[in-house]
Coordinates of C-alpha atoms and ligand atoms in Angstrom, one line a residue:
M1 CA -5.1 2.7 30.0
S2 CA -7.2 2.1 26.8
R3 CA -6.0 -0.3 24.2
I4 CA -3.4 1.0 21.8
P5 CA -4.8 0.6 18.2
Y6 CA -2.3 -0.1 15.4
A7 CA -4.0 2.5 13.1
R8 CA -6.5 5.3 13.3
P9 CA -7.1 8.2 11.0
S10 CA -6.1 11.8 11.9
I11 CA -9.2 13.9 11.5
T12 CA -9.2 17.6 12.3
Q13 CA -11.5 20.6 11.8
V14 CA -10.3 20.9 8.2
E15 CA -11.7 17.5 7.3
I16 CA -15.0 18.3 9.0
E17 CA -15.3 21.6 7.2
Y18 CA -14.6 20.1 3.8
V19 CA -17.0 17.2 4.2
S20 CA -19.7 19.5 5.6
D21 CA -19.3 21.7 2.5
A22 CA -19.5 18.7 0.2
I23 CA -22.6 17.3 1.9
T24 CA -24.3 20.8 2.0
N25 CA -23.3 22.1 -1.4
G26 CA -21.8 19.4 -3.5
W27 CA -24.8 18.3 -5.4
G28 CA -26.3 19.0 -8.9
D29 CA -23.8 20.6 -11.2
R30 CA -21.2 20.7 -8.3
C31 CA -21.3 17.0 -7.6
Y32 CA -17.9 16.3 -9.1
E33 CA -16.0 19.4 -7.8
Y34 CA -14.1 17.6 -5.0
I35 CA -13.5 14.6 -7.1
T36 CA -11.8 16.6 -9.8
K37 CA -9.9 18.7 -7.3
F38 CA -8.7 15.6 -5.5
E39 CA -7.6 14.0 -8.7
T40 CA -5.7 17.0 -9.9
S41 CA -4.0 17.7 -6.6
F42 CA -3.1 14.1 -6.1
A43 CA -1.5 13.8 -9.6
A44 CA 0.5 16.9 -8.9
Y45 CA 1.6 15.4 -5.6
A46 CA 2.6 12.0 -7.1
G47 CA 4.2 13.6 -10.2
T48 CA 2.0 12.0 -12.8
T49 CA 0.0 13.7 -15.6
S50 CA -3.3 12.0 -14.5
A51 CA -5.1 10.5 -11.6
I52 CA -8.5 8.8 -11.3
A53 CA -10.2 8.5 -7.9
T54 CA -11.7 5.1 -7.2
S55 CA -13.7 3.3 -4.6
S56 CA -10.6 1.3 -3.4
A57 CA -7.0 0.6 -4.4
T58 CA -8.2 -2.9 -5.3
G59 CA -10.6 -1.3 -7.8
A60 CA -7.9 0.9 -9.2
L61 CA -5.6 -2.1 -9.7
H62 CA -8.5 -4.1 -11.3
L63 CA -9.1 -1.3 -13.8
G64 CA -5.5 -0.9 -14.7
L65 CA -5.0 -4.6 -15.3
A66 CA -8.1 -4.7 -17.4
A67 CA -6.9 -1.7 -19.4
L68 CA -3.6 -3.6 -20.1
G69 CA -5.8 -6.5 -21.4
I70 CA -4.8 -9.0 -18.7
G71 CA -6.9 -12.1 -19.2
P72 CA -7.1 -15.9 -19.4
G73 CA -4.0 -17.9 -20.2
Q74 CA -1.8 -15.0 -19.0
E75 CA 0.4 -14.5 -15.9
V76 CA 1.2 -11.6 -13.6
I77 CA 4.3 -11.8 -11.4
L78 CA 4.2 -10.3 -7.9
A79 CA 5.7 -11.0 -4.4
D80 CA 4.4 -13.8 -2.3
I81 CA 4.3 -11.3 0.6
N82 CA 1.4 -9.1 -0.3
W83 CA -2.1 -8.2 0.7
V84 CA -4.6 -10.4 -1.1
A85 CA -6.0 -7.3 -2.8
T86 CA -3.0 -7.2 -5.1
A87 CA -3.6 -10.8 -6.3
A88 CA -7.4 -11.0 -6.4
P89 CA -8.0 -8.7 -9.4
I90 CA -5.6 -10.9 -11.5
V91 CA -7.7 -14.0 -10.6
H92 CA -11.0 -12.1 -11.3
L93 CA -9.7 -11.3 -14.8
G94 CA -8.9 -15.0 -15.4
A95 CA -5.1 -14.7 -15.3
K96 CA -2.7 -16.4 -12.9
P97 CA -0.8 -14.7 -10.2
V98 CA 2.8 -16.0 -10.1
L99 CA 4.0 -15.5 -6.5
V100 CA 7.8 -15.0 -6.1
D101 CA 10.1 -14.5 -3.2
I102 CA 11.1 -11.3 -1.5
L103 CA 14.4 -9.7 -0.6
R104 CA 15.7 -10.2 2.9
D105 CA 16.2 -6.5 3.7
T106 CA 13.3 -4.6 2.1
W107 CA 10.7 -7.5 2.2
C108 CA 9.7 -6.3 -1.3
V109 CA 9.8 -8.5 -4.4
D110 CA 13.2 -9.9 -5.5
P111 CA 13.9 -8.7 -9.1
H112 CA 16.1 -11.8 -9.7
A113 CA 13.2 -14.0 -8.7
V114 CA 10.9 -12.0 -11.0
R115 CA 13.3 -12.5 -13.9
R116 CA 13.5 -16.2 -13.3
A117 CA 9.7 -16.4 -13.3
V118 CA 9.1 -14.7 -16.7
T119 CA 7.5 -17.0 -19.2
P120 CA 6.0 -16.3 -22.7
R121 CA 2.7 -15.9 -20.8
T122 CA 3.9 -13.1 -18.5
R123 CA 1.9 -9.9 -19.2
A124 CA 2.8 -7.7 -16.2
I125 CA 5.0 -7.4 -13.1
I126 CA 3.7 -5.8 -9.9
G127 CA 6.0 -4.2 -7.4
T128 CA 4.4 -3.5 -4.0
H129 CA 6.1 -0.9 -1.9
L130 CA 5.6 -2.9 1.3
Y131 CA 4.9 -0.9 4.5
G132 CA 6.4 2.1 2.8
N133 CA 9.7 0.3 1.9
T134 CA 10.6 1.0 -1.7
C135 CA 10.9 -1.8 -4.3
D136 CA 14.0 -1.9 -6.4
M137 CA 12.3 -0.1 -9.3
T138 CA 15.5 0.2 -11.3
A139 CA 15.9 -3.5 -11.4
L140 CA 12.2 -4.3 -12.0
L141 CA 12.0 -1.8 -14.9
E142 CA 15.1 -3.4 -16.4
V143 CA 13.4 -6.8 -16.4
G144 CA 10.3 -5.2 -17.8
L145 CA 12.3 -3.5 -20.6
E146 CA 14.2 -6.7 -21.4
F147 CA 11.1 -8.7 -21.9
N148 CA 8.8 -5.9 -23.0
I149 CA 6.5 -6.4 -19.9
P150 CA 4.9 -3.4 -18.2
V151 CA 5.8 -2.8 -14.5
I152 CA 2.9 -1.8 -12.2
E153 CA 3.4 -0.2 -8.8
D154 CA 1.1 -1.1 -5.9
A155 CA 1.7 2.0 -3.9
A156 CA -1.2 1.4 -1.5
E157 CA 1.3 1.6 1.4
G158 CA 3.7 3.9 -0.3
L159 CA 2.4 7.4 0.3
G160 CA 5.4 9.6 1.0
S161 CA 7.9 7.1 -0.3
R162 CA 10.3 8.4 -2.9
I163 CA 13.1 7.0 -5.0
E164 CA 15.6 9.7 -6.2
N165 CA 13.0 12.2 -5.3
Q166 CA 10.3 10.7 -7.6
H167 CA 7.2 9.6 -5.7
V168 CA 6.5 5.8 -5.9
G169 CA 3.6 5.1 -8.1
S170 CA 4.9 7.4 -10.8
L171 CA 7.7 5.2 -12.0
G172 CA 5.8 2.2 -13.6
V173 CA 3.2 2.2 -16.3
F174 CA 0.7 3.0 -13.6
G175 CA 0.4 3.1 -9.8
T176 CA -2.3 2.5 -7.3
F177 CA -2.9 4.1 -3.9
S178 CA -5.2 3.2 -1.1
F179 CA -7.1 5.5 1.2
H180 CA -8.6 2.8 3.5
G181 CA -9.1 3.9 7.1
T182 CA -5.8 2.3 8.1
K183 CA -3.7 4.0 5.5
T184 CA -1.6 7.2 5.9
L185 CA -4.2 9.4 4.1
T186 CA -7.8 8.3 4.3
T187 CA -11.2 8.8 2.6
G188 CA -12.8 6.0 4.7
E189 CA -12.6 3.7 1.8
G190 CA -11.0 4.8 -1.5
G191 CA -8.2 4.6 -3.9
M192 CA -6.3 6.4 -6.7
F193 CA -5.1 5.3 -10.1
V194 CA -2.2 7.3 -11.3
T195 CA -0.4 7.3 -14.7
S196 CA 1.4 9.5 -17.2
D197 CA 0.3 7.3 -20.1
D198 CA -2.6 9.0 -21.9
G199 CA -3.8 5.9 -23.6
I200 CA -4.1 3.9 -20.4
Y201 CA -5.7 6.9 -18.7
E202 CA -8.5 7.1 -21.3
K203 CA -9.0 3.3 -21.1
V204 CA -9.3 3.3 -17.3
L205 CA -11.5 6.4 -17.4
T206 CA -13.9 4.6 -19.7
L207 CA -13.7 1.2 -18.0
G208 CA -14.3 2.7 -14.6
N209 CA -17.4 4.4 -15.8
H210 CA -19.4 1.4 -17.0
G211 CA -17.6 1.5 -20.4
R212 CA -19.0 5.0 -21.2
A213 CA -16.4 7.1 -23.1
R214 CA -16.3 10.7 -21.9
N215 CA -17.6 13.2 -24.5
D216 CA -19.8 10.6 -26.1
A217 CA -22.8 12.6 -27.2
R218 CA -25.1 9.6 -26.5
K219 CA -24.2 9.9 -22.8
L220 CA -25.8 6.7 -21.6
W221 CA -24.0 4.6 -24.2
P222 CA -21.5 1.9 -23.1
T223 CA -19.0 0.8 -25.7
D224 CA -17.6 -1.9 -23.4
I225 CA -18.8 -3.9 -20.4
G226 CA -17.0 -1.9 -17.8
Y227 CA -16.9 -1.5 -14.0
K228 CA -18.2 0.8 -11.4
F229 CA -15.3 1.7 -9.1
K230 CA -15.9 5.4 -8.6
M231 CA -15.2 7.5 -5.5
S232 CA -18.0 9.8 -4.2
N233 CA -17.7 13.5 -3.9
L234 CA -18.1 13.2 -0.1
Q235 CA -15.1 10.9 0.1
A236 CA -13.1 13.1 -2.2
A237 CA -13.8 16.1 0.1
L238 CA -12.3 14.2 2.9
G239 CA -9.4 13.3 0.6
C240 CA -8.9 17.0 -0.4
A241 CA -8.8 18.0 3.3
Q242 CA -6.3 15.3 4.1
L243 CA -4.2 16.3 1.2
T244 CA -3.8 19.8 2.6
R245 CA -2.1 18.1 5.6
I246 CA -0.1 15.5 3.6
D247 CA 3.3 16.7 4.8
E248 CA 2.2 16.6 8.4
L249 CA 0.6 13.1 8.0
I250 CA 3.8 11.7 6.6
L251 CA 6.0 13.5 9.1
E252 CA 4.0 12.0 11.9
K253 CA 4.6 8.5 10.5
R254 CA 8.3 9.3 10.2
R255 CA 8.5 10.7 13.7
I256 CA 6.9 7.5 15.1
F257 CA 9.2 5.2 13.1
F258 CA 12.4 7.0 14.2
L259 CA 11.4 7.0 17.8
Y260 CA 10.8 3.3 17.7
R261 CA 14.2 2.9 16.0
E262 CA 15.9 5.0 18.7
L263 CA 14.2 2.9 21.4
L264 CA 14.9 -0.5 19.8
G265 CA 18.0 0.1 17.8
D266 CA 20.3 -1.4 20.5
L267 CA 18.5 -4.7 20.5
D268 CA 20.8 -7.2 18.6
G269 CA 19.0 -9.2 15.9
L270 CA 16.1 -6.9 15.4
S271 CA 15.6 -5.3 12.0
M272 CA 13.2 -2.5 11.0
N273 CA 12.1 -0.9 7.8
P274 CA 15.2 0.2 5.8
E275 CA 15.6 3.6 4.1
P276 CA 18.5 3.1 1.6
T277 CA 20.5 6.2 0.4
G278 CA 18.6 8.0 -2.4
T279 CA 15.2 6.9 -1.1
Q280 CA 12.7 8.2 1.3
N281 CA 10.4 5.9 3.3
G282 CA 6.8 7.0 4.1
F283 CA 6.9 4.4 6.9
W284 CA 3.2 3.5 6.7
M285 CA 3.8 0.6 9.1
P286 CA 6.9 0.5 11.3
T287 CA 7.8 -3.2 11.4
I288 CA 10.2 -5.4 13.3
V289 CA 11.7 -8.6 12.0
C290 CA 13.5 -10.8 14.6
D291 CA 16.6 -12.8 13.4
E292 CA 16.2 -16.5 13.4
T293 CA 18.8 -16.6 16.2
L294 CA 16.6 -14.7 18.6
G295 CA 14.0 -17.5 18.6
V296 CA 11.1 -15.0 18.8
S297 CA 8.1 -15.7 16.6
S298 CA 5.3 -13.4 15.4
E299 CA 3.0 -15.3 17.5
M300 CA 5.0 -14.6 20.7
L301 CA 5.1 -10.9 20.0
L302 CA 1.4 -10.8 19.2
R303 CA 0.6 -12.6 22.4
S304 CA 2.7 -10.2 24.5
F305 CA 1.0 -7.3 22.7
D306 CA -2.4 -8.7 23.4
N307 CA -1.6 -9.2 27.1
N308 CA -0.5 -5.6 27.3
G309 CA -3.5 -4.0 25.6
I310 CA -1.7 -3.4 22.3
D311 CA -3.4 -4.1 19.0
G312 CA -0.9 -6.2 17.2
R313 CA -0.9 -6.7 13.5
P314 CA 0.7 -9.7 12.0
F315 CA 3.1 -9.4 9.1
F316 CA 1.4 -10.5 5.8
W317 CA 1.2 -14.3 5.4
P318 CA 2.7 -15.6 2.2
L319 CA -0.2 -15.6 -0.2
S320 CA 0.8 -19.0 -1.5
S321 CA 0.3 -20.4 2.0
T322 CA -3.5 -19.8 1.6
K323 CA -3.6 -22.4 -1.2
L324 CA -5.9 -20.1 -3.1
F325 CA -3.5 -19.6 -6.0
G326 CA -2.7 -23.2 -7.1
D327 CA 0.8 -24.4 -7.6
Q328 CA 3.4 -21.7 -6.7
P329 CA 7.2 -21.6 -6.4
S330 CA 8.5 -22.2 -2.9
N331 CA 9.5 -18.9 -1.4
Q332 CA 11.8 -19.5 1.6
I333 CA 12.5 -15.9 2.6
S334 CA 8.8 -15.0 2.5
Y335 CA 7.8 -17.9 4.8
S336 CA 10.7 -17.4 7.1
V337 CA 10.3 -13.6 7.5
S338 CA 6.6 -13.8 7.9
G339 CA 6.9 -16.1 10.9
R340 CA 9.1 -13.7 12.9
A341 CA 7.8 -10.2 12.2
V342 CA 5.0 -7.8 13.3
N343 CA 3.8 -4.3 12.5
L344 CA 4.0 -1.9 15.4
P345 CA 1.1 0.6 16.2
S346 CA 1.7 3.9 14.4
F347 CA -1.5 6.1 14.3
H348 CA -0.5 9.7 13.7
Q349 CA -1.4 11.1 17.1
M350 CA 0.4 8.4 19.0
K351 CA 2.1 9.8 22.1
E352 CA 5.7 9.4 22.9
S353 CA 4.7 7.5 26.1
E354 CA 2.6 5.1 24.0
I355 CA 5.5 4.4 21.7
E356 CA 7.8 3.9 24.6
F357 CA 5.3 1.5 26.1
V358 CA 5.1 -0.6 22.9
A359 CA 8.9 -0.6 22.6
N360 CA 9.2 -1.8 26.1
V361 CA 6.9 -4.7 25.5
V362 CA 9.0 -5.6 22.5
R363 CA 12.1 -5.4 24.5
K364 CA 10.7 -7.5 27.4
T365 CA 9.4 -10.2 25.0
V366 CA 12.8 -10.5 23.2
K367 CA 14.8 -10.5 26.4
G368 CA 12.4 -12.9 28.1
V369 CA 12.9 -15.4 25.4
Q370 CA 16.6 -15.1 25.5
Q371 CA 16.7 -15.7 29.3
K372 CA 14.9 -19.0 29.0
Ligands
LIG1 C1 -4.5 -1.6 1.5 C2 -3.8 -2.4 0.4 C3 -4.5 -2.7 -0.8 C4 -5.9 -2.5 -1.0 O1 -6.4 -1.2 -0.7 P1 -8.0 -1.1 -0.7 O2 -8.2 0.4 -0.8 O3 -8.4 -1.6 0.6 O4 -8.6 -1.8 -1.8 C5 -3.7 -3.2 -1.8 N1 -2.4 -3.5 -1.7 C6 -1.8 -3.3 -0.5 C7 -0.3 -3.6 -0.5 C8 -2.4 -2.7 0.6 O5 -1.8 -2.5 1.7

């Protein structure tokens, strides 16, 4: 049996046709057609008035933070459990990421910890919808309102996740999505900036195009030193094709998650991604967390996976443990959960037999430790 990868895009004839069309015809005065179509369709899907396609989610976040004027002497609060992409743009802009603890059940940022971390220097709060799990946006927006601080959504992993039927990414001042090859919808590399704030939309549009305001008759005239974080028409064609299959892509993720849950649900002390009432989880990464009492570490699980030809993926390390972000609060839950959790393989075309195989390896590892 070949190795079971943890992620792999779902590419069909539709994708091949769209990209072939873009590479054949999408030049000259048609060089933006797929980009515009991708942005319009994505905004409609996410429920925002605007969307801007970018070269990555990191780029989208960088643009949004720059548009908010984040800079030296300022602080941005986010969860210690995050991909480094969420923190790096803050550092590049000269501000300080303040890394706070997560909640035990959703593994997303703890709104109480956010509130405690607010200082006069706080300029933004970022909620990351980790592995598809939804942040407590109601609580985060309340903190934001109380201190007049914008709340940003890192929805890179949140495609298909909803809170009271509103798509994540549409609830904060802006949201960012990733279309990296491992994500639920892919353009190879790519991202999307979404917002319903016209002022921020215009700023990001200009900043992302080397500071050139649209409709400026001088055309090659920068009014600001901006950035170049644009998506190509070829990538956008792939994105448009994937978007025609969005429901199917998310349903596959949900099918895989629920099968894992069915197979592992009887194991005491094992938790998986939650889906609280009133929310829908896109389940980008089905994840298991072992209770302390089980004595099973991430390392043990990853070793078993490796021995059985399964591509394991560790849970995110607490960003503060990298020591790249200076002094940070001590975040007990982040450190504890990270040490006893892994993501399970979940590529769309994953067969039932493969899911059963992975679930059995999990079961054997947990039982094996308990028998010792
Ligand atoms: C994937 C990811 C990103 C970055 O996405 P890119 O498109 O690779 O820049 C940011 N945040 C989170 C939480 C992610 O999972």
